[in-house]
Coordinates of C-alpha atoms in Angstrom, one line a residue:
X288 CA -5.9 1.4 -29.0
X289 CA -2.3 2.0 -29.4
X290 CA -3.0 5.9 -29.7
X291 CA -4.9 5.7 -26.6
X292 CA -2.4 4.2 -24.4
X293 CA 0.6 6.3 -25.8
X294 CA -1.5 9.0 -24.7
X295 CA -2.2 7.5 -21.4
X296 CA 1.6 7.0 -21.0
X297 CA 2.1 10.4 -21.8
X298 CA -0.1 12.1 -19.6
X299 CA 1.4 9.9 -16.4
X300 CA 4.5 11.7 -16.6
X301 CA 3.1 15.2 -15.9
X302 CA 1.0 13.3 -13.1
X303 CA 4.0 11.7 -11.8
X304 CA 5.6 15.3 -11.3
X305 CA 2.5 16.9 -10.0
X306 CA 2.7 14.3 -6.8
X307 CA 6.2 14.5 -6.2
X308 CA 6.0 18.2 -6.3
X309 CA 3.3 18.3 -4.2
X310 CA 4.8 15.8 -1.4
X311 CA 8.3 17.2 -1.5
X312 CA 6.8 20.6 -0.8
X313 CA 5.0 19.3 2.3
X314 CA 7.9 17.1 3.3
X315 CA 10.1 20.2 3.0
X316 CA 7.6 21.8 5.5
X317 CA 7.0 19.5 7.8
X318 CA 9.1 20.0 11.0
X319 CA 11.9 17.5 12.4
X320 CA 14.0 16.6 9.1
X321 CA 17.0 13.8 9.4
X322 CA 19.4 16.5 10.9
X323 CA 16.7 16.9 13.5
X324 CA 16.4 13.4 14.2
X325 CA 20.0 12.7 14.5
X326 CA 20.0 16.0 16.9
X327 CA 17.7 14.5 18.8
X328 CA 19.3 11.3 18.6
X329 CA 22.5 13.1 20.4
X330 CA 20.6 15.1 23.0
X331 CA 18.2 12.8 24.0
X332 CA 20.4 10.0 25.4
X333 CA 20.0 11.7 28.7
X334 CA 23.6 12.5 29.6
X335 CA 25.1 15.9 29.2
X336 CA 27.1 16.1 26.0
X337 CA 30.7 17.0 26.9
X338 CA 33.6 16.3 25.6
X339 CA 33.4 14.1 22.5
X340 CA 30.6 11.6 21.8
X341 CA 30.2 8.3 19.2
X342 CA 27.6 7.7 17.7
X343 CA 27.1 4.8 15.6
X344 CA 23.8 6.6 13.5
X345 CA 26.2 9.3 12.5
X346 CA 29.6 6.9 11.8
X347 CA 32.2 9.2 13.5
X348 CA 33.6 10.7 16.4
X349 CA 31.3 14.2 16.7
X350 CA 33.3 17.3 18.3
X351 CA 30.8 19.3 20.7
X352 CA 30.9 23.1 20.4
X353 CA 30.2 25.8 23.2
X354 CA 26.5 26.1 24.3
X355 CA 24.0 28.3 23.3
X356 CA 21.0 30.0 24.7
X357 CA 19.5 29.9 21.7
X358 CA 16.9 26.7 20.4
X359 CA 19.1 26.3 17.2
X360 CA 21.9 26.4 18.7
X361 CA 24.9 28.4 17.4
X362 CA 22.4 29.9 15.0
X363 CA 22.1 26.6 13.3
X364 CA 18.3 26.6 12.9
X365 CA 17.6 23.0 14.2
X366 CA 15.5 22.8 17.6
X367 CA 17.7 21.5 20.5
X368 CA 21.5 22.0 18.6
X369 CA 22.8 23.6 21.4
X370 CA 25.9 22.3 22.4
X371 CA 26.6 20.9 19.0
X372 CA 29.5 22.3 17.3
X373 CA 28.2 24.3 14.2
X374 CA 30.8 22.3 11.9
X375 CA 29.0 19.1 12.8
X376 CA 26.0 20.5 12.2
X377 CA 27.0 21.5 8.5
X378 CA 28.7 18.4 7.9
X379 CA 25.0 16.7 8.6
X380 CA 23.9 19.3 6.2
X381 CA 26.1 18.0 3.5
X382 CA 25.6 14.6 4.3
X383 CA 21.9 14.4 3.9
X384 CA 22.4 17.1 1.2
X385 CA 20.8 19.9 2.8
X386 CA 23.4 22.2 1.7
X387 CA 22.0 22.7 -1.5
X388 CA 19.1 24.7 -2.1
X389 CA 15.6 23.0 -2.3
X390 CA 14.8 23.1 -6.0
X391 CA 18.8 21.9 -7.4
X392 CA 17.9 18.5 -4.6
X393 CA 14.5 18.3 -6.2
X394 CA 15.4 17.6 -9.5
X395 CA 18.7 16.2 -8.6
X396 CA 16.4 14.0 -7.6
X397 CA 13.7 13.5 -10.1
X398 CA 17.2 12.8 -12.7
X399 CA 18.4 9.8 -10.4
X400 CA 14.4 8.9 -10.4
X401 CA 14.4 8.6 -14.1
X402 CA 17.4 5.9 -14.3
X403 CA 15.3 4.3 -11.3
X404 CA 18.0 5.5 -9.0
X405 CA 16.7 5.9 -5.9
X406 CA 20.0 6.4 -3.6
X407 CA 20.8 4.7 0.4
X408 CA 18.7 5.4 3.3
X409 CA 19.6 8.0 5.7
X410 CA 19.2 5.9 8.5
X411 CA 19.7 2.1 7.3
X412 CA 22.8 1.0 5.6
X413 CA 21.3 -0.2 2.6
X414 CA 19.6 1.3 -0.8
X415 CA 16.3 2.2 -1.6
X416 CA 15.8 -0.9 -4.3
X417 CA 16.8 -3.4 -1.5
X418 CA 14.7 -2.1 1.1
X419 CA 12.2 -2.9 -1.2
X420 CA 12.9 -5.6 -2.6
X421 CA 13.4 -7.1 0.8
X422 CA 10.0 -6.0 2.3
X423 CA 7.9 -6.5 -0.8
X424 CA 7.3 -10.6 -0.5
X425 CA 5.3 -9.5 2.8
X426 CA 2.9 -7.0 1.1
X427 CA 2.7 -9.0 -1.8
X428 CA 1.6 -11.8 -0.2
X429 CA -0.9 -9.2 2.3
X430 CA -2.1 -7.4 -1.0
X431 CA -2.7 -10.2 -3.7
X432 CA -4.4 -12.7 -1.3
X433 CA -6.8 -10.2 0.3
X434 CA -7.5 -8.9 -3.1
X435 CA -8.5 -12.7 -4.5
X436 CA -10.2 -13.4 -1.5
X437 CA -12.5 -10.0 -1.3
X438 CA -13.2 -10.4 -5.1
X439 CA -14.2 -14.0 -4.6
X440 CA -16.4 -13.8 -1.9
X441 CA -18.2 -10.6 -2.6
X442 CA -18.7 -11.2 -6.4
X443 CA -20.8 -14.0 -5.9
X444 CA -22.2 -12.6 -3.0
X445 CA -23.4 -9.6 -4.7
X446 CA -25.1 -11.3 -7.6
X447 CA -26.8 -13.4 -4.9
X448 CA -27.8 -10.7 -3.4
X449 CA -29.2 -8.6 -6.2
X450 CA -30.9 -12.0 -7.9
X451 CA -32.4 -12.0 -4.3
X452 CA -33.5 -8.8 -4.1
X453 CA -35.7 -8.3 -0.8
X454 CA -35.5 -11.6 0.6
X455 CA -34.4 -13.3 3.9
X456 CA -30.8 -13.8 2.7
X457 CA -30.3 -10.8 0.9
X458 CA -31.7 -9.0 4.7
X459 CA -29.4 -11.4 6.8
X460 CA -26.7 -10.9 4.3
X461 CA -27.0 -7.2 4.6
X462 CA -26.7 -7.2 8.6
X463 CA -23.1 -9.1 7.7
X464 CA -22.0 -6.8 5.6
X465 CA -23.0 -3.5 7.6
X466 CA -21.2 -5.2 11.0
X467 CA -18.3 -6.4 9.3
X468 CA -17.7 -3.1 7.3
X469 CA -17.8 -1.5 11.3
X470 CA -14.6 -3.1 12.6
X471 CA -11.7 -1.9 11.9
X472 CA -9.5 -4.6 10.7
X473 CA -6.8 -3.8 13.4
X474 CA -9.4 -4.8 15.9
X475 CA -10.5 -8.1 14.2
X476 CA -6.4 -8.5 13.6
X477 CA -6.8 -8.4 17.4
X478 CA -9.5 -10.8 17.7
X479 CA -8.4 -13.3 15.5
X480 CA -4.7 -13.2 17.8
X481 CA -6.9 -13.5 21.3
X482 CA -8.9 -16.4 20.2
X483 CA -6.8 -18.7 17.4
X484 CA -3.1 -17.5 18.3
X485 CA -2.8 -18.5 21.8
X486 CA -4.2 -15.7 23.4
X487 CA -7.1 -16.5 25.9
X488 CA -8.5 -20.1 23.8
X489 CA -7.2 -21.8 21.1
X490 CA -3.4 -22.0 19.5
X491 CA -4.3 -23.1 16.1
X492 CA -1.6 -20.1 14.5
X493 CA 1.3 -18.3 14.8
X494 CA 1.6 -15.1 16.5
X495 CA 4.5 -13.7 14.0
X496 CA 6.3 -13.8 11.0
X497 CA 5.4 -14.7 7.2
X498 CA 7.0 -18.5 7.6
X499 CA 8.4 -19.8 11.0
X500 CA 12.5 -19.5 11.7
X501 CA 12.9 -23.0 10.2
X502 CA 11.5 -22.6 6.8
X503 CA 14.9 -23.1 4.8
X504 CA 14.8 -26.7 6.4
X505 CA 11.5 -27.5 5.2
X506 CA 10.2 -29.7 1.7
X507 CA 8.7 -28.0 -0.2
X508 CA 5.1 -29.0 0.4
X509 CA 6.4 -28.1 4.2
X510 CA 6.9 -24.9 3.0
X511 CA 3.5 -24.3 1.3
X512 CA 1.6 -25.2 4.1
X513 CA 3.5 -23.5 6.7
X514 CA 3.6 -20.0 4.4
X515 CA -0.2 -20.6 4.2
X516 CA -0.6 -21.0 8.4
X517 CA 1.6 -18.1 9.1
X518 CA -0.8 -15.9 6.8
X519 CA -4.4 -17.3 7.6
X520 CA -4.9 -14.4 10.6
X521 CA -3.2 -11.2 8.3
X522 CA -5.5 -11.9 5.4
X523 CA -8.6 -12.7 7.1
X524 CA -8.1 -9.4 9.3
X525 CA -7.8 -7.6 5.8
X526 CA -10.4 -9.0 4.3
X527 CA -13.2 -8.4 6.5
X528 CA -12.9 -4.5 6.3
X529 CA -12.8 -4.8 1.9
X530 CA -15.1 -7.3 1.1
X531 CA -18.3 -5.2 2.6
X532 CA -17.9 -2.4 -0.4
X533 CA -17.5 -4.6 -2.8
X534 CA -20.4 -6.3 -2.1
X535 CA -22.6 -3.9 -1.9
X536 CA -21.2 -1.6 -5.3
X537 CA -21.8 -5.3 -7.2
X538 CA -25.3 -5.8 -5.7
X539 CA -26.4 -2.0 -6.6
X540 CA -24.7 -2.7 -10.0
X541 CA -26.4 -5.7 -10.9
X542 CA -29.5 -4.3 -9.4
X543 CA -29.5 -1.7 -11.9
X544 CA -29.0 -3.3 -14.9
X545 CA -31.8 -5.9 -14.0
X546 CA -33.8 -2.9 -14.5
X547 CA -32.7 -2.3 -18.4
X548 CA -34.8 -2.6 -21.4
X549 CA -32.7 -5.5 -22.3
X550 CA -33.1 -7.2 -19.3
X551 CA -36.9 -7.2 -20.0
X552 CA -36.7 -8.1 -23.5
X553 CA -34.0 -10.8 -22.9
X554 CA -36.9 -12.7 -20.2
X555 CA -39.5 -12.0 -22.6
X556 CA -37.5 -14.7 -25.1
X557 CA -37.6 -17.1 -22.5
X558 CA -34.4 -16.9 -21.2
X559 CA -33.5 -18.5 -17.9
X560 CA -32.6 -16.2 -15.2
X561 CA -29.3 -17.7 -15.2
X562 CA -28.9 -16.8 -18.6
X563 CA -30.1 -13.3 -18.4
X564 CA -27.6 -13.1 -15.3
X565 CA -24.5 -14.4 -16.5
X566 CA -24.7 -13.7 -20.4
X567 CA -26.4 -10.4 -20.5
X568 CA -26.2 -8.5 -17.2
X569 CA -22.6 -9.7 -16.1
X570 CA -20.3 -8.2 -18.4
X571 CA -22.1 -4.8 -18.2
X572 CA -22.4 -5.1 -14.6
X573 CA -19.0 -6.1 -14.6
X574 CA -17.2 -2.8 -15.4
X575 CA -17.2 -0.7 -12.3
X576 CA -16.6 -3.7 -9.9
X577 CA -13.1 -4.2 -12.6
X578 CA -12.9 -0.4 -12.8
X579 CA -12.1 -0.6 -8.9
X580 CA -9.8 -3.3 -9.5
X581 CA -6.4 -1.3 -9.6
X582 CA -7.1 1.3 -6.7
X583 CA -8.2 -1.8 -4.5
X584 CA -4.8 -3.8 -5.2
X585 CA -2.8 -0.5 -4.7
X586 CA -4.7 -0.1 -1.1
X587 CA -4.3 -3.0 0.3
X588 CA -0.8 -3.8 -0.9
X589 CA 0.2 -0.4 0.1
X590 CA -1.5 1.6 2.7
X591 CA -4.4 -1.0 4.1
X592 CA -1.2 -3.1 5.8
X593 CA 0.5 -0.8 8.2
X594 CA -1.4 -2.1 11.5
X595 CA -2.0 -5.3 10.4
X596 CA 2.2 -5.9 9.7
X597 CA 2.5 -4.4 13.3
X598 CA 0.0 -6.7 15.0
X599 CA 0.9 -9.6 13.9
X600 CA 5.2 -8.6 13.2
X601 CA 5.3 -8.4 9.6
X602 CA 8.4 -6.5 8.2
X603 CA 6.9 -4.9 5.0
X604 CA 6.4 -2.3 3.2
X605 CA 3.9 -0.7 5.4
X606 CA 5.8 -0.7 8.0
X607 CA 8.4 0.5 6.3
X608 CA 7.0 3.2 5.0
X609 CA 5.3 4.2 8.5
X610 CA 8.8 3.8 10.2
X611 CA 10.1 6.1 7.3
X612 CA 8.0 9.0 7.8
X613 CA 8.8 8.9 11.2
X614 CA 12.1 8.6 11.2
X615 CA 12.1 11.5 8.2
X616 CA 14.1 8.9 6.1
X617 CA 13.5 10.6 2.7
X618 CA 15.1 8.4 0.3
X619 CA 12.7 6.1 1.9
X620 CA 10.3 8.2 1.7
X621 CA 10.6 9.7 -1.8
X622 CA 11.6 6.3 -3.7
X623 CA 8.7 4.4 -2.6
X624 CA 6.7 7.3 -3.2
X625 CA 7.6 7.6 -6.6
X626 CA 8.3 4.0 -7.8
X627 CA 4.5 2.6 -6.1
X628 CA 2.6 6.2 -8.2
X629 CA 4.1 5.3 -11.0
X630 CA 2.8 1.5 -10.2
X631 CA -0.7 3.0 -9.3
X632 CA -0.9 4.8 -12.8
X633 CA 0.0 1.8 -14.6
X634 CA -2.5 -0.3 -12.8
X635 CA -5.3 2.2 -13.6
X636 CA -4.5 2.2 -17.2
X637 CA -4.4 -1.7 -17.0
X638 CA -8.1 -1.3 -15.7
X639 CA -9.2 0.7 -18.4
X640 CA -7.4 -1.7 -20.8
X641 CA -10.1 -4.5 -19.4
X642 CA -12.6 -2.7 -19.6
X643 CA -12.2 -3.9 -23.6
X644 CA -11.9 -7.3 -22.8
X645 CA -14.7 -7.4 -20.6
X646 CA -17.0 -6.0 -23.3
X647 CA -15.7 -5.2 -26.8
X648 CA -17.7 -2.9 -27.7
X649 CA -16.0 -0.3 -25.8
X650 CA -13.6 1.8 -28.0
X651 CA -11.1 4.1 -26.6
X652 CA -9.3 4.7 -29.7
X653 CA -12.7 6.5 -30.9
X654 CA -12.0 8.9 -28.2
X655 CA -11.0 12.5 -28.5
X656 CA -8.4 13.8 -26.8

């Protein structure tokens, strides 16, 4: 085993290079960088830029230069720089560090990367790491929640399910599952808001935040429940669009293992069904549901959040990813990038690793490579 996940490790770092290459090429692409956005910043306050103009975003006084006919601008190359006096515009260049060419700022990068270095955001005056660090109790809380609650309800709904092959509550159950997999969890989110936060009926739940503005001041049991209140709505609104998959990949998976020779032969012995269900069938059954383990964590802590932390005003990760692209904030962009593949790849090797535990007769050390 330790052969296998040295060469796991190994191969991760050639992987982790492939997607940063990839994304800083069509990053690079991509029109309206930071110079652009602070550009735009400066000629789209709607007043005529003459004179000298402060701007808080850039931190200085910025000289204006004469204008230009032309849409970069004194030959500057950036859409709507006229006006803008050409050494401003390089000293944005060097700022963002856009005077150096694009391969000596991609593996400037990729060095800082390696000593988990991943610089100050263009456009918030604070690092990378505390960004993070700062948002990441939201997600957290989005990701690991949903994630218990999907696995716990369709688990055991799937087995029921497929030990109920055919009947009335495997049909009823199946109309569930096919609605609920049809809404969008944004529009649920919505729902759930109209009808338990105060919207048109009841006001059973907040309408923002992770913990109400008096949290500090709370015991601690006061704390528990009021973290628990202020996250009912987010997780439920998450959970109905992930639990419907799951379901149905552990019902088609225990559905075809019933069909086995050792199912048979196991029944033929007298086994109960419960037996046959839980001490034979489960743990094969078991590996692709746990196979889909790390990839479901990753998307809902990461990329399942973004309209659910807007709906219902929660400041994490999602969002700040979303208002990073946006903004063209690449240290945003690029350290979060980096530091949550690098998470993803060690989260699939950690599924592979149960796969062993979950049934030992699995043997990735026998392996080639």
């Amino acid at each position: 085993m330790g052969a296998y996940i040295t060469r796991r490790l190994l191969l991760m770092i050639p992987t982790l290079f492939a997607i940063m290459v990839i994304n800083f090429a069509i990053i690079q692409i991509a029109p309206g960088g930071p110079v652009e956005q602070v550009i735009s910043e400066l000629t789209g306050t709607g007043a005529a830029i003459t004179g000298r103009v402060t701007r808080s975003d850039v931190g200085e006084t910025l000289p204006t230069g004469p204008q230009s006919s032309a849409s970069g601008g004194d030959g500057s190359g950036y859409r709507g720089a006229q006006g803008l006096d050409p050494e401003f515009i390089k000293e944005l260049e060097q700022r963002f560090g856009f005077d150096k060419p694009v391969h000596v700022r991609f593996f400037e990068m990729m060095g800082n990367y390696l000593r988990f270095d991943f610089g100050d955001s263009f456009f918030r005056d604070e690092s990378v790491i505390d960004l993070v660090l700062d948002k990441m109790p939201v997600s957290i809380s989005l990701g690991v929640w949903t994630t218990l609650l999907v696995y716990l309800i369709s688990i055991p709904l799937g087995i029921a399910k497929a030990m109920r092959d055919g009947s009335r509550f495997d049909l009823w159950t199946s109309v569930v599952v096919v609605v609920t997999s049809a809404i969008p969890s944004f529009l649920f989110a919505v729902f759930l808001l109209v009808v338990f936060a105060g919207g048109s009926y009841l006001d059973w739940f907040p309408l923002r935040g992770l913990v109400s503005d008096n949290w500090q001041e709370l015991s601690w049991p006061d704390r528990i429940v009021d973290y628990l209140w202020h996250i009912t709505l987010p997780v439920l609104a998450m959970t109905i669009s992930g639990f419907a998959t799951l379901t149905m990949l552990t019902k088609n998976t225990f559905m075809d293992q019933i069909g086995q020779q050792y199912v048979l032969t196991a029944r033929a012995k007298g086994l109960s069904e419960r037996r046959v269900m839980y001490g034979h069938v489960f743990r094969n059954a078991m590996l692709i549901v746990v196979a889909g383990f790390p990839a479901a964590f990753v998307g809902m802590l990461f990329t399942g959040s973004v309209l659910i932390e807007i709906i219902f005003s929660l400041d994490g990760l999602g969002l700040l990813g979303f208002e990073a692209a946006f903004k063209r904030d690449y240290p945003v962009i690029f350290g979060t990038l980096y530091f949550f593949s690098l998470l993803g790849l060690l989260l699939t090797l950690l599924g592979d690793l149960m796969y062993t535990i979950i049934d030992p007769r699995i043997d990735f050390e026998s392996r080639k490579s």
